[in-house]
Amino acid sequence: MKAHQDLTFVRRELDKQFDKSYPNNVNPCKLVSRIRRIQDELPSLKEQCRDLLTAKQIMDEWTDQVKLKTAIVQTN
C-alpha cells in the first residue's frame, strides 16, 4: 500500500513538472495516456462502425424495395 501511495505521489509530482515545462496541454505523460485510452477504445469503435454499416445497408435495401413497390403500384 505504501509503495502504491509513493508511486502515486511521484506520478503527480511529475505531472506538475511536465505541466510547467510543456505549455498548452502538451504534457507527454498525459498524451501517452490519451493515446492508450484511444487504442483501448478503437476495437469497440470499429465494431460499432461495422454495426452501423450493416444497419445502413439493410435500410438501403428496404428503401429500394419500397421504391420499387411504389413504382409498381403507381404504374397499375
PDB file of N, CA, C and O in Angstrom:
ATOM      1  N   MET A   1       0.839  -1.200   0.000  1.00  0.00           N
ATOM      2  CA  MET A   1       0.000   0.000   0.000  1.00  0.00           C
ATOM      3  C   MET A   1       0.875   1.252   0.000  1.00  0.00           C
ATOM      4  O   MET A   1       0.596   2.195  -0.716  1.00  0.00           O
ATOM      5  N   LYS A   2       1.920   1.249   0.806  1.00  0.00           N
ATOM      6  CA  LYS A   2       2.811   2.395   0.889  1.00  0.00           C
ATOM      7  C   LYS A   2       3.494   2.640  -0.454  1.00  0.00           C
ATOM      8  O   LYS A   2       3.617   3.784  -0.898  1.00  0.00           O
ATOM      9  N   ALA A   3       3.911   1.557  -1.109  1.00  0.00           N
ATOM     10  CA  ALA A   3       4.582   1.701  -2.408  1.00  0.00           C
ATOM     11  C   ALA A   3       3.634   2.326  -3.432  1.00  0.00           C
ATOM     12  O   ALA A   3       4.043   3.182  -4.224  1.00  0.00           O
ATOM     13  N   HIS A   4       2.376   1.914  -3.407  1.00  0.00           N
ATOM     14  CA  HIS A   4       1.383   2.472  -4.324  1.00  0.00           C
ATOM     15  C   HIS A   4       1.199   3.968  -4.067  1.00  0.00           C
ATOM     16  O   HIS A   4       1.136   4.775  -5.013  1.00  0.00           O
ATOM     17  N   GLN A   5       1.127   4.350  -2.809  1.00  0.00           N
ATOM     18  CA  GLN A   5       0.982   5.767  -2.464  1.00  0.00           C
ATOM     19  C   GLN A   5       2.200   6.558  -2.912  1.00  0.00           C
ATOM     20  O   GLN A   5       2.073   7.685  -3.414  1.00  0.00           O
ATOM     21  N   ASP A   6       3.394   5.966  -2.729  1.00  0.00           N
ATOM     22  CA  ASP A   6       4.618   6.638  -3.154  1.00  0.00           C
ATOM     23  C   ASP A   6       4.637   6.837  -4.670  1.00  0.00           C
ATOM     24  O   ASP A   6       4.996   7.901  -5.165  1.00  0.00           O
ATOM     25  N   LEU A   7       4.241   5.795  -5.408  1.00  0.00           N
ATOM     26  CA  LEU A   7       4.213   5.910  -6.868  1.00  0.00           C
ATOM     27  C   LEU A   7       3.185   6.940  -7.326  1.00  0.00           C
ATOM     28  O   LEU A   7       3.435   7.708  -8.261  1.00  0.00           O
ATOM     29  N   THR A   8       2.056   6.977  -6.663  1.00  0.00           N
ATOM     30  CA  THR A   8       1.027   7.971  -6.989  1.00  0.00           C
ATOM     31  C   THR A   8       1.561   9.374  -6.743  1.00  0.00           C
ATOM     32  O   THR A   8       1.367  10.286  -7.555  1.00  0.00           O
ATOM     33  N   PHE A   9       2.250   9.559  -5.641  1.00  0.00           N
ATOM     34  CA  PHE A   9       2.835  10.867  -5.327  1.00  0.00           C
ATOM     35  C   PHE A   9       3.853  11.264  -6.398  1.00  0.00           C
ATOM     36  O   PHE A   9       3.839  12.400  -6.897  1.00  0.00           O
ATOM     37  N   VAL A  10       4.729  10.338  -6.765  1.00  0.00           N
ATOM     38  CA  VAL A  10       5.750  10.622  -7.780  1.00  0.00           C
ATOM     39  C   VAL A  10       5.085  10.973  -9.108  1.00  0.00           C
ATOM     40  O   VAL A  10       5.490  11.916  -9.793  1.00  0.00           O
ATOM     41  N   ARG A  11       4.035  10.210  -9.494  1.00  0.00           N
ATOM     42  CA  ARG A  11       3.324  10.496 -10.747  1.00  0.00           C
ATOM     43  C   ARG A  11       2.733  11.900 -10.729  1.00  0.00           C
ATOM     44  O   ARG A  11       2.835  12.650 -11.701  1.00  0.00           O
ATOM     45  N   ARG A  12       2.120  12.276  -9.608  1.00  0.00           N
ATOM     46  CA  ARG A  12       1.530  13.620  -9.509  1.00  0.00           C
ATOM     47  C   ARG A  12       2.597  14.706  -9.599  1.00  0.00           C
ATOM     48  O   ARG A  12       2.395  15.739 -10.250  1.00  0.00           O
ATOM     49  N   GLU A  13       3.725  14.470  -8.951  1.00  0.00           N
ATOM     50  CA  GLU A  13       4.806  15.452  -9.000  1.00  0.00           C
ATOM     51  C   GLU A  13       5.355  15.582 -10.421  1.00  0.00           C
ATOM     52  O   GLU A  13       5.618  16.684 -10.896  1.00  0.00           O
ATOM     53  N   LEU A  14       5.512  14.454 -11.104  1.00  0.00           N
ATOM     54  CA  LEU A  14       5.980  14.503 -12.496  1.00  0.00           C
ATOM     55  C   LEU A  14       4.977  15.237 -13.381  1.00  0.00           C
ATOM     56  O   LEU A  14       5.361  16.026 -14.247  1.00  0.00           O
ATOM     57  N   ASP A  15       3.701  14.968 -13.156  1.00  0.00           N
ATOM     58  CA  ASP A  15       2.671  15.675 -13.921  1.00  0.00           C
ATOM     59  C   ASP A  15       2.765  17.182 -13.707  1.00  0.00           C
ATOM     60  O   ASP A  15       2.662  17.962 -14.654  1.00  0.00           O
ATOM     61  N   LYS A  16       2.974  17.597 -12.461  1.00  0.00           N
ATOM     62  CA  LYS A  16       3.099  19.034 -12.172  1.00  0.00           C
ATOM     63  C   LYS A  16       4.303  19.625 -12.902  1.00  0.00           C
ATOM     64  O   LYS A  16       4.220  20.712 -13.485  1.00  0.00           O
ATOM     65  N   GLN A  17       5.427  18.906 -12.855  1.00  0.00           N
ATOM     66  CA  GLN A  17       6.630  19.401 -13.515  1.00  0.00           C
ATOM     67  C   GLN A  17       6.451  19.468 -15.030  1.00  0.00           C
ATOM     68  O   GLN A  17       6.865  20.435 -15.676  1.00  0.00           O
ATOM     69  N   PHE A  18       5.844  18.434 -15.600  1.00  0.00           N
ATOM     70  CA  PHE A  18       5.596  18.443 -17.040  1.00  0.00           C
ATOM     71  C   PHE A  18       4.647  19.573 -17.420  1.00  0.00           C
ATOM     72  O   PHE A  18       4.816  20.225 -18.442  1.00  0.00           O
ATOM     73  N   ASP A  19       3.623  19.798 -16.595  1.00  0.00           N
ATOM     74  CA  ASP A  19       2.680  20.879 -16.886  1.00  0.00           C
ATOM     75  C   ASP A  19       3.384  22.230 -16.910  1.00  0.00           C
ATOM     76  O   ASP A  19       3.050  23.101 -17.719  1.00  0.00           O
ATOM     77  N   LYS A  20       4.359  22.388 -16.031  1.00  0.00           N
ATOM     78  CA  LYS A  20       5.112  23.644 -16.017  1.00  0.00           C
ATOM     79  C   LYS A  20       6.057  23.735 -17.215  1.00  0.00           C
ATOM     80  O   LYS A  20       6.263  24.807 -17.767  1.00  0.00           O
ATOM     81  N   SER A  21       6.630  22.615 -17.601  1.00  0.00           N
ATOM     82  CA  SER A  21       7.626  22.603 -18.673  1.00  0.00           C
ATOM     83  C   SER A  21       7.009  22.658 -20.065  1.00  0.00           C
ATOM     84  O   SER A  21       7.616  23.183 -20.998  1.00  0.00           O
ATOM     85  N   TYR A  22       5.830  22.062 -20.211  1.00  0.00           N
ATOM     86  CA  TYR A  22       5.202  21.962 -21.525  1.00  0.00           C
ATOM     87  C   TYR A  22       3.872  22.711 -21.519  1.00  0.00           C
ATOM     88  O   TYR A  22       2.893  22.235 -20.977  1.00  0.00           O
ATOM     89  N   PRO A  23       3.829  23.873 -22.150  1.00  0.00           N
ATOM     90  CA  PRO A  23       2.582  24.644 -22.174  1.00  0.00           C
ATOM     91  C   PRO A  23       1.557  24.044 -23.132  1.00  0.00           C
ATOM     92  O   PRO A  23       1.870  23.149 -23.910  1.00  0.00           O
ATOM     93  N   ASN A  24       0.359  24.553 -23.054  1.00  0.00           N
ATOM     94  CA  ASN A  24      -0.716  24.211 -23.994  1.00  0.00           C
ATOM     95  C   ASN A  24      -1.064  22.727 -24.013  1.00  0.00           C
ATOM     96  O   ASN A  24      -1.241  22.132 -25.068  1.00  0.00           O
ATOM     97  N   ASN A  25      -1.141  22.117 -22.853  1.00  0.00           N
ATOM     98  CA  ASN A  25      -1.573  20.712 -22.743  1.00  0.00           C
ATOM     99  C   ASN A  25      -0.727  19.747 -23.568  1.00  0.00           C
ATOM    100  O   ASN A  25      -1.242  18.842 -24.200  1.00  0.00           O
ATOM    101  N   VAL A  26       0.585  19.937 -23.569  1.00  0.00           N
ATOM    102  CA  VAL A  26       1.476  19.071 -24.329  1.00  0.00           C
ATOM    103  C   VAL A  26       2.265  18.172 -23.373  1.00  0.00           C
ATOM    104  O   VAL A  26       3.335  17.691 -23.705  1.00  0.00           O
ATOM    105  N   ASN A  27       1.735  17.936 -22.211  1.00  0.00           N
ATOM    106  CA  ASN A  27       2.378  17.075 -21.233  1.00  0.00           C
ATOM    107  C   ASN A  27       2.539  15.677 -21.829  1.00  0.00           C
ATOM    108  O   ASN A  27       1.559  15.012 -22.149  1.00  0.00           O
ATOM    109  N   PRO A  28       3.778  15.204 -22.007  1.00  0.00           N
ATOM    110  CA  PRO A  28       4.000  13.897 -22.640  1.00  0.00           C
ATOM    111  C   PRO A  28       3.299  12.741 -21.916  1.00  0.00           C
ATOM    112  O   PRO A  28       2.779  11.831 -22.569  1.00  0.00           O
ATOM    113  N   CYS A  29       3.284  12.769 -20.610  1.00  0.00           N
ATOM    114  CA  CYS A  29       2.619  11.691 -19.862  1.00  0.00           C
ATOM    115  C   CYS A  29       1.126  11.660 -20.157  1.00  0.00           C
ATOM    116  O   CYS A  29       0.540  10.589 -20.354  1.00  0.00           O
ATOM    117  N   LYS A  30       0.511  12.823 -20.201  1.00  0.00           N
ATOM    118  CA  LYS A  30      -0.924  12.882 -20.487  1.00  0.00           C
ATOM    119  C   LYS A  30      -1.212  12.492 -21.928  1.00  0.00           C
ATOM    120  O   LYS A  30      -2.224  11.845 -22.213  1.00  0.00           O
ATOM    121  N   LEU A  31      -0.331  12.862 -22.852  1.00  0.00           N
ATOM    122  CA  LEU A  31      -0.517  12.473 -24.249  1.00  0.00           C
ATOM    123  C   LEU A  31      -0.438  10.955 -24.406  1.00  0.00           C
ATOM    124  O   LEU A  31      -1.257  10.354 -25.112  1.00  0.00           O
ATOM    125  N   VAL A  32       0.528  10.343 -23.746  1.00  0.00           N
ATOM    126  CA  VAL A  32       0.652   8.883 -23.801  1.00  0.00           C
ATOM    127  C   VAL A  32      -0.596   8.238 -23.213  1.00  0.00           C
ATOM    128  O   VAL A  32      -1.125   7.260 -23.760  1.00  0.00           O
ATOM    129  N   SER A  33      -1.087   8.785 -22.133  1.00  0.00           N
ATOM    130  CA  SER A  33      -2.292   8.256 -21.510  1.00  0.00           C
ATOM    131  C   SER A  33      -3.486   8.358 -22.455  1.00  0.00           C
ATOM    132  O   SER A  33      -4.278   7.413 -22.587  1.00  0.00           O
ATOM    133  N   ARG A  34      -3.624   9.487 -23.123  1.00  0.00           N
ATOM    134  CA  ARG A  34      -4.726   9.673 -24.079  1.00  0.00           C
ATOM    135  C   ARG A  34      -4.602   8.701 -25.244  1.00  0.00           C
ATOM    136  O   ARG A  34      -5.591   8.117 -25.693  1.00  0.00           O
ATOM    137  N   ILE A  35      -3.383   8.508 -25.741  1.00  0.00           N
ATOM    138  CA  ILE A  35      -3.165   7.580 -26.852  1.00  0.00           C
ATOM    139  C   ILE A  35      -3.543   6.167 -26.440  1.00  0.00           C
ATOM    140  O   ILE A  35      -4.216   5.451 -27.189  1.00  0.00           O
ATOM    141  N   ARG A  36      -3.154   5.754 -25.245  1.00  0.00           N
ATOM    142  CA  ARG A  36      -3.509   4.410 -24.760  1.00  0.00           C
ATOM    143  C   ARG A  36      -5.021   4.255 -24.630  1.00  0.00           C
ATOM    144  O   ARG A  36      -5.573   3.214 -24.982  1.00  0.00           O
ATOM    145  N   ARG A  37      -5.684   5.281 -24.127  1.00  0.00           N
ATOM    146  CA  ARG A  37      -7.142   5.231 -23.984  1.00  0.00           C
ATOM    147  C   ARG A  37      -7.809   5.078 -25.350  1.00  0.00           C
ATOM    148  O   ARG A  37      -8.729   4.284 -25.533  1.00  0.00           O
ATOM    149  N   ILE A  38      -7.315   5.831 -26.322  1.00  0.00           N
ATOM    150  CA  ILE A  38      -7.861   5.755 -27.677  1.00  0.00           C
ATOM    151  C   ILE A  38      -7.609   4.367 -28.266  1.00  0.00           C
ATOM    152  O   ILE A  38      -8.502   3.786 -28.888  1.00  0.00           O
ATOM    153  N   GLN A  39      -6.419   3.829 -28.058  1.00  0.00           N
ATOM    154  CA  GLN A  39      -6.120   2.489 -28.560  1.00  0.00           C
ATOM    155  C   GLN A  39      -7.034   1.450 -27.917  1.00  0.00           C
ATOM    156  O   GLN A  39      -7.452   0.503 -28.579  1.00  0.00           O
ATOM    157  N   ASP A  40      -7.340   1.628 -26.643  1.00  0.00           N
ATOM    158  CA  ASP A  40      -8.248   0.699 -25.958  1.00  0.00           C
ATOM    159  C   ASP A  40      -9.670   0.792 -26.505  1.00  0.00           C
ATOM    160  O   ASP A  40     -10.378  -0.210 -26.570  1.00  0.00           O
ATOM    161  N   GLU A  41     -10.090   1.996 -26.888  1.00  0.00           N
ATOM    162  CA  GLU A  41     -11.450   2.205 -27.383  1.00  0.00           C
ATOM    163  C   GLU A  41     -11.608   1.832 -28.857  1.00  0.00           C
ATOM    164  O   GLU A  41     -12.730   1.589 -29.319  1.00  0.00           O
ATOM    165  N   LEU A  42     -10.524   1.776 -29.584  1.00  0.00           N
ATOM    166  CA  LEU A  42     -10.582   1.569 -31.032  1.00  0.00           C
ATOM    167  C   LEU A  42     -11.307   0.289 -31.450  1.00  0.00           C
ATOM    168  O   LEU A  42     -12.161   0.348 -32.346  1.00  0.00           O
ATOM    169  N   PRO A  43     -11.039  -0.874 -30.857  1.00  0.00           N
ATOM    170  CA  PRO A  43     -11.775  -2.077 -31.281  1.00  0.00           C
ATOM    171  C   PRO A  43     -13.290  -1.935 -31.121  1.00  0.00           C
ATOM    172  O   PRO A  43     -14.056  -2.356 -31.995  1.00  0.00           O
ATOM    173  N   SER A  44     -13.718  -1.326 -30.038  1.00  0.00           N
ATOM    174  CA  SER A  44     -15.146  -1.123 -29.811  1.00  0.00           C
ATOM    175  C   SER A  44     -15.728  -0.180 -30.863  1.00  0.00           C
ATOM    176  O   SER A  44     -16.823  -0.418 -31.388  1.00  0.00           O
ATOM    177  N   LEU A  45     -15.012   0.872 -31.177  1.00  0.00           N
ATOM    178  CA  LEU A  45     -15.481   1.817 -32.198  1.00  0.00           C
ATOM    179  C   LEU A  45     -15.555   1.154 -33.573  1.00  0.00           C
ATOM    180  O   LEU A  45     -16.493   1.400 -34.336  1.00  0.00           O
ATOM    181  N   LYS A  46     -14.586   0.294 -33.880  1.00  0.00           N
ATOM    182  CA  LYS A  46     -14.620  -0.421 -35.156  1.00  0.00           C
ATOM    183  C   LYS A  46     -15.863  -1.304 -35.227  1.00  0.00           C
ATOM    184  O   LYS A  46     -16.533  -1.365 -36.261  1.00  0.00           O
ATOM    185  N   GLU A  47     -16.155  -2.008 -34.149  1.00  0.00           N
ATOM    186  CA  GLU A  47     -17.329  -2.877 -34.115  1.00  0.00           C
ATOM    187  C   GLU A  47     -18.611  -2.057 -34.278  1.00  0.00           C
ATOM    188  O   GLU A  47     -19.518  -2.446 -35.015  1.00  0.00           O
ATOM    189  N   GLN A  48     -18.683  -0.914 -33.612  1.00  0.00           N
ATOM    190  CA  GLN A  48     -19.858  -0.055 -33.741  1.00  0.00           C
ATOM    191  C   GLN A  48     -20.005   0.446 -35.176  1.00  0.00           C
ATOM    192  O   GLN A  48     -21.126   0.522 -35.701  1.00  0.00           O
ATOM    193  N   CYS A  49     -18.898   0.766 -35.825  1.00  0.00           N
ATOM    194  CA  CYS A  49     -18.950   1.217 -37.220  1.00  0.00           C
ATOM    195  C   CYS A  49     -19.451   0.101 -38.123  1.00  0.00           C
ATOM    196  O   CYS A  49     -20.261   0.347 -39.031  1.00  0.00           O
ATOM    197  N   ARG A  50     -18.987  -1.127 -37.877  1.00  0.00           N
ATOM    198  CA  ARG A  50     -19.470  -2.262 -38.673  1.00  0.00           C
ATOM    199  C   ARG A  50     -20.972  -2.451 -38.490  1.00  0.00           C
ATOM    200  O   ARG A  50     -21.700  -2.694 -39.452  1.00  0.00           O
ATOM    201  N   ASP A  51     -21.433  -2.338 -37.243  1.00  0.00           N
ATOM    202  CA  ASP A  51     -22.863  -2.481 -36.963  1.00  0.00           C
ATOM    203  C   ASP A  51     -23.676  -1.402 -37.677  1.00  0.00           C
ATOM    204  O   ASP A  51     -24.739  -1.670 -38.243  1.00  0.00           O
ATOM    205  N   LEU A  52     -23.171  -0.166 -37.637  1.00  0.00           N
ATOM    206  CA  LEU A  52     -23.864   0.930 -38.321  1.00  0.00           C
ATOM    207  C   LEU A  52     -23.900   0.715 -39.830  1.00  0.00           C
ATOM    208  O   LEU A  52     -24.921   0.966 -40.476  1.00  0.00           O
ATOM    209  N   LEU A  53     -22.799   0.245 -40.390  1.00  0.00           N
ATOM    210  CA  LEU A  53     -22.754  -0.010 -41.823  1.00  0.00           C
ATOM    211  C   LEU A  53     -23.747  -1.100 -42.209  1.00  0.00           C
ATOM    212  O   LEU A  53     -24.470  -0.971 -43.210  1.00  0.00           O
ATOM    213  N   THR A  54     -23.819  -2.152 -41.407  1.00  0.00           N
ATOM    214  CA  THR A  54     -24.780  -3.223 -41.668  1.00  0.00           C
ATOM    215  C   THR A  54     -26.207  -2.692 -41.608  1.00  0.00           C
ATOM    216  O   THR A  54     -27.028  -2.990 -42.484  1.00  0.00           O
ATOM    217  N   ALA A  55     -26.502  -1.889 -40.591  1.00  0.00           N
ATOM    218  CA  ALA A  55     -27.850  -1.313 -40.457  1.00  0.00           C
ATOM    219  C   ALA A  55     -28.156  -0.403 -41.636  1.00  0.00           C
ATOM    220  O   ALA A  55     -29.278  -0.416 -42.167  1.00  0.00           O
ATOM    221  N   LYS A  56     -27.182   0.373 -42.082  1.00  0.00           N
ATOM    222  CA  LYS A  56     -27.384   1.253 -43.237  1.00  0.00           C
ATOM    223  C   LYS A  56     -27.674   0.437 -44.488  1.00  0.00           C
ATOM    224  O   LYS A  56     -28.564   0.786 -45.273  1.00  0.00           O
ATOM    225  N   GLN A  57     -26.946  -0.647 -44.677  1.00  0.00           N
ATOM    226  CA  GLN A  57     -27.171  -1.482 -45.851  1.00  0.00           C
ATOM    227  C   GLN A  57     -28.572  -2.092 -45.823  1.00  0.00           C
ATOM    228  O   GLN A  57     -29.244  -2.149 -46.859  1.00  0.00           O
ATOM    229  N   ILE A  58     -29.009  -2.517 -44.655  1.00  0.00           N
ATOM    230  CA  ILE A  58     -30.363  -3.059 -44.520  1.00  0.00           C
ATOM    231  C   ILE A  58     -31.395  -1.993 -44.857  1.00  0.00           C
ATOM    232  O   ILE A  58     -32.361  -2.249 -45.586  1.00  0.00           O
ATOM    233  N   MET A  59     -31.198  -0.794 -44.332  1.00  0.00           N
ATOM    234  CA  MET A  59     -32.136   0.299 -44.614  1.00  0.00           C
ATOM    235  C   MET A  59     -32.130   0.659 -46.096  1.00  0.00           C
ATOM    236  O   MET A  59     -33.184   0.929 -46.681  1.00  0.00           O
ATOM    237  N   ASP A  60     -30.957   0.663 -46.731  1.00  0.00           N
ATOM    238  CA  ASP A  60     -30.878   0.956 -48.162  1.00  0.00           C
ATOM    239  C   ASP A  60     -31.646  -0.088 -48.973  1.00  0.00           C
ATOM    240  O   ASP A  60     -32.388   0.265 -49.897  1.00  0.00           O
ATOM    241  N   GLU A  61     -31.465  -1.348 -48.619  1.00  0.00           N
ATOM    242  CA  GLU A  61     -32.189  -2.411 -49.330  1.00  0.00           C
ATOM    243  C   GLU A  61     -33.695  -2.273 -49.121  1.00  0.00           C
ATOM    244  O   GLU A  61     -34.475  -2.426 -50.067  1.00  0.00           O
ATOM    245  N   TRP A  62     -34.104  -1.992 -47.908  1.00  0.00           N
ATOM    246  CA  TRP A  62     -35.523  -1.829 -47.602  1.00  0.00           C
ATOM    247  C   TRP A  62     -36.104  -0.648 -48.387  1.00  0.00           C
ATOM    248  O   TRP A  62     -37.179  -0.734 -48.963  1.00  0.00           O
ATOM    249  N   THR A  63     -35.354   0.457 -48.409  1.00  0.00           N
ATOM    250  CA  THR A  63     -35.797   1.642 -49.139  1.00  0.00           C
ATOM    251  C   THR A  63     -35.949   1.339 -50.629  1.00  0.00           C
ATOM    252  O   THR A  63     -36.925   1.750 -51.262  1.00  0.00           O
ATOM    253  N   ASP A  64     -34.978   0.612 -51.185  1.00  0.00           N
ATOM    254  CA  ASP A  64     -35.065   0.241 -52.602  1.00  0.00           C
ATOM    255  C   ASP A  64     -36.308  -0.607 -52.866  1.00  0.00           C
ATOM    256  O   ASP A  64     -36.994  -0.414 -53.886  1.00  0.00           O
ATOM    257  N   GLN A  65     -36.609  -1.534 -51.966  1.00  0.00           N
ATOM    258  CA  GLN A  65     -37.793  -2.381 -52.136  1.00  0.00           C
ATOM    259  C   GLN A  65     -39.073  -1.549 -52.073  1.00  0.00           C
ATOM    260  O   GLN A  65     -39.992  -1.758 -52.873  1.00  0.00           O
ATOM    261  N   VAL A  66     -39.129  -0.606 -51.145  1.00  0.00           N
ATOM    262  CA  VAL A  66     -40.318   0.251 -51.024  1.00  0.00           C
ATOM    263  C   VAL A  66     -40.480   1.098 -52.275  1.00  0.00           C
ATOM    264  O   VAL A  66     -41.592   1.236 -52.809  1.00  0.00           O
ATOM    265  N   LYS A  67     -39.387   1.651 -52.788  1.00  0.00           N
ATOM    266  CA  LYS A  67     -39.459   2.453 -54.013  1.00  0.00           C
ATOM    267  C   LYS A  67     -39.950   1.614 -55.183  1.00  0.00           C
ATOM    268  O   LYS A  67     -40.772   2.058 -55.988  1.00  0.00           O
ATOM    269  N   LEU A  68     -39.442   0.397 -55.270  1.00  0.00           N
ATOM    270  CA  LEU A  68     -39.853  -0.491 -56.355  1.00  0.00           C
ATOM    271  C   LEU A  68     -41.337  -0.825 -56.250  1.00  0.00           C
ATOM    272  O   LEU A  68     -42.071  -0.748 -57.239  1.00  0.00           O
ATOM    273  N   LYS A  69     -41.810  -1.152 -55.067  1.00  0.00           N
ATOM    274  CA  LYS A  69     -43.229  -1.474 -54.867  1.00  0.00           C
ATOM    275  C   LYS A  69     -44.102  -0.261 -55.157  1.00  0.00           C
ATOM    276  O   LYS A  69     -45.175  -0.380 -55.748  1.00  0.00           O
ATOM    277  N   THR A  70     -43.639   0.915 -54.749  1.00  0.00           N
ATOM    278  CA  THR A  70     -44.388   2.143 -55.009  1.00  0.00           C
ATOM    279  C   THR A  70     -44.484   2.408 -56.507  1.00  0.00           C
ATOM    280  O   THR A  70     -45.546   2.785 -57.017  1.00  0.00           O
ATOM    281  N   ALA A  71     -43.394   2.185 -57.214  1.00  0.00           N
ATOM    282  CA  ALA A  71     -43.391   2.405 -58.657  1.00  0.00           C
ATOM    283  C   ALA A  71     -44.331   1.429 -59.354  1.00  0.00           C
ATOM    284  O   ALA A  71     -45.052   1.793 -60.295  1.00  0.00           O
ATOM    285  N   ILE A  72     -44.354   0.190 -58.892  1.00  0.00           N
ATOM    286  CA  ILE A  72     -45.250  -0.826 -59.489  1.00  0.00           C
ATOM    287  C   ILE A  72     -46.706  -0.439 -59.246  1.00  0.00           C
ATOM    288  O   ILE A  72     -47.535  -0.514 -60.157  1.00  0.00           O
ATOM    289  N   VAL A  73     -47.020  -0.010 -58.037  1.00  0.00           N
ATOM    290  CA  VAL A  73     -48.398   0.376 -57.704  1.00  0.00           C
ATOM    291  C   VAL A  73     -48.828   1.584 -58.540  1.00  0.00           C
ATOM    292  O   VAL A  73     -49.959   1.662 -59.027  1.00  0.00           O
ATOM    293  N   GLN A  74     -47.937   2.542 -58.735  1.00  0.00           N
ATOM    294  CA  GLN A  74     -48.277   3.748 -59.471  1.00  0.00           C
ATOM    295  C   GLN A  74     -48.480   3.470 -60.965  1.00  0.00           C
ATOM    296  O   GLN A  74     -49.239   4.167 -61.625  1.00  0.00           O
ATOM    297  N   THR A  75     -47.827   2.460 -61.494  1.00  0.00           N
ATOM    298  CA  THR A  75     -47.980   2.154 -62.912  1.00  0.00           C
ATOM    299  C   THR A  75     -49.269   1.364 -63.190  1.00  0.00           C
ATOM    300  O   THR A  75     -49.726   1.316 -64.307  1.00  0.00           O
ATOM    301  N   ASN A  76     -49.828   0.763 -62.167  1.00  0.00           N
ATOM    302  CA  ASN A  76     -51.075  -0.007 -62.360  1.00  0.00           C
ATOM    303  C   ASN A  76     -52.286   0.853 -62.282  1.00  0.00           C
ATOM    304  O   ASN A  76     -52.702   1.750 -62.024  1.00  0.00           O
TER     305      ASN A  76
END
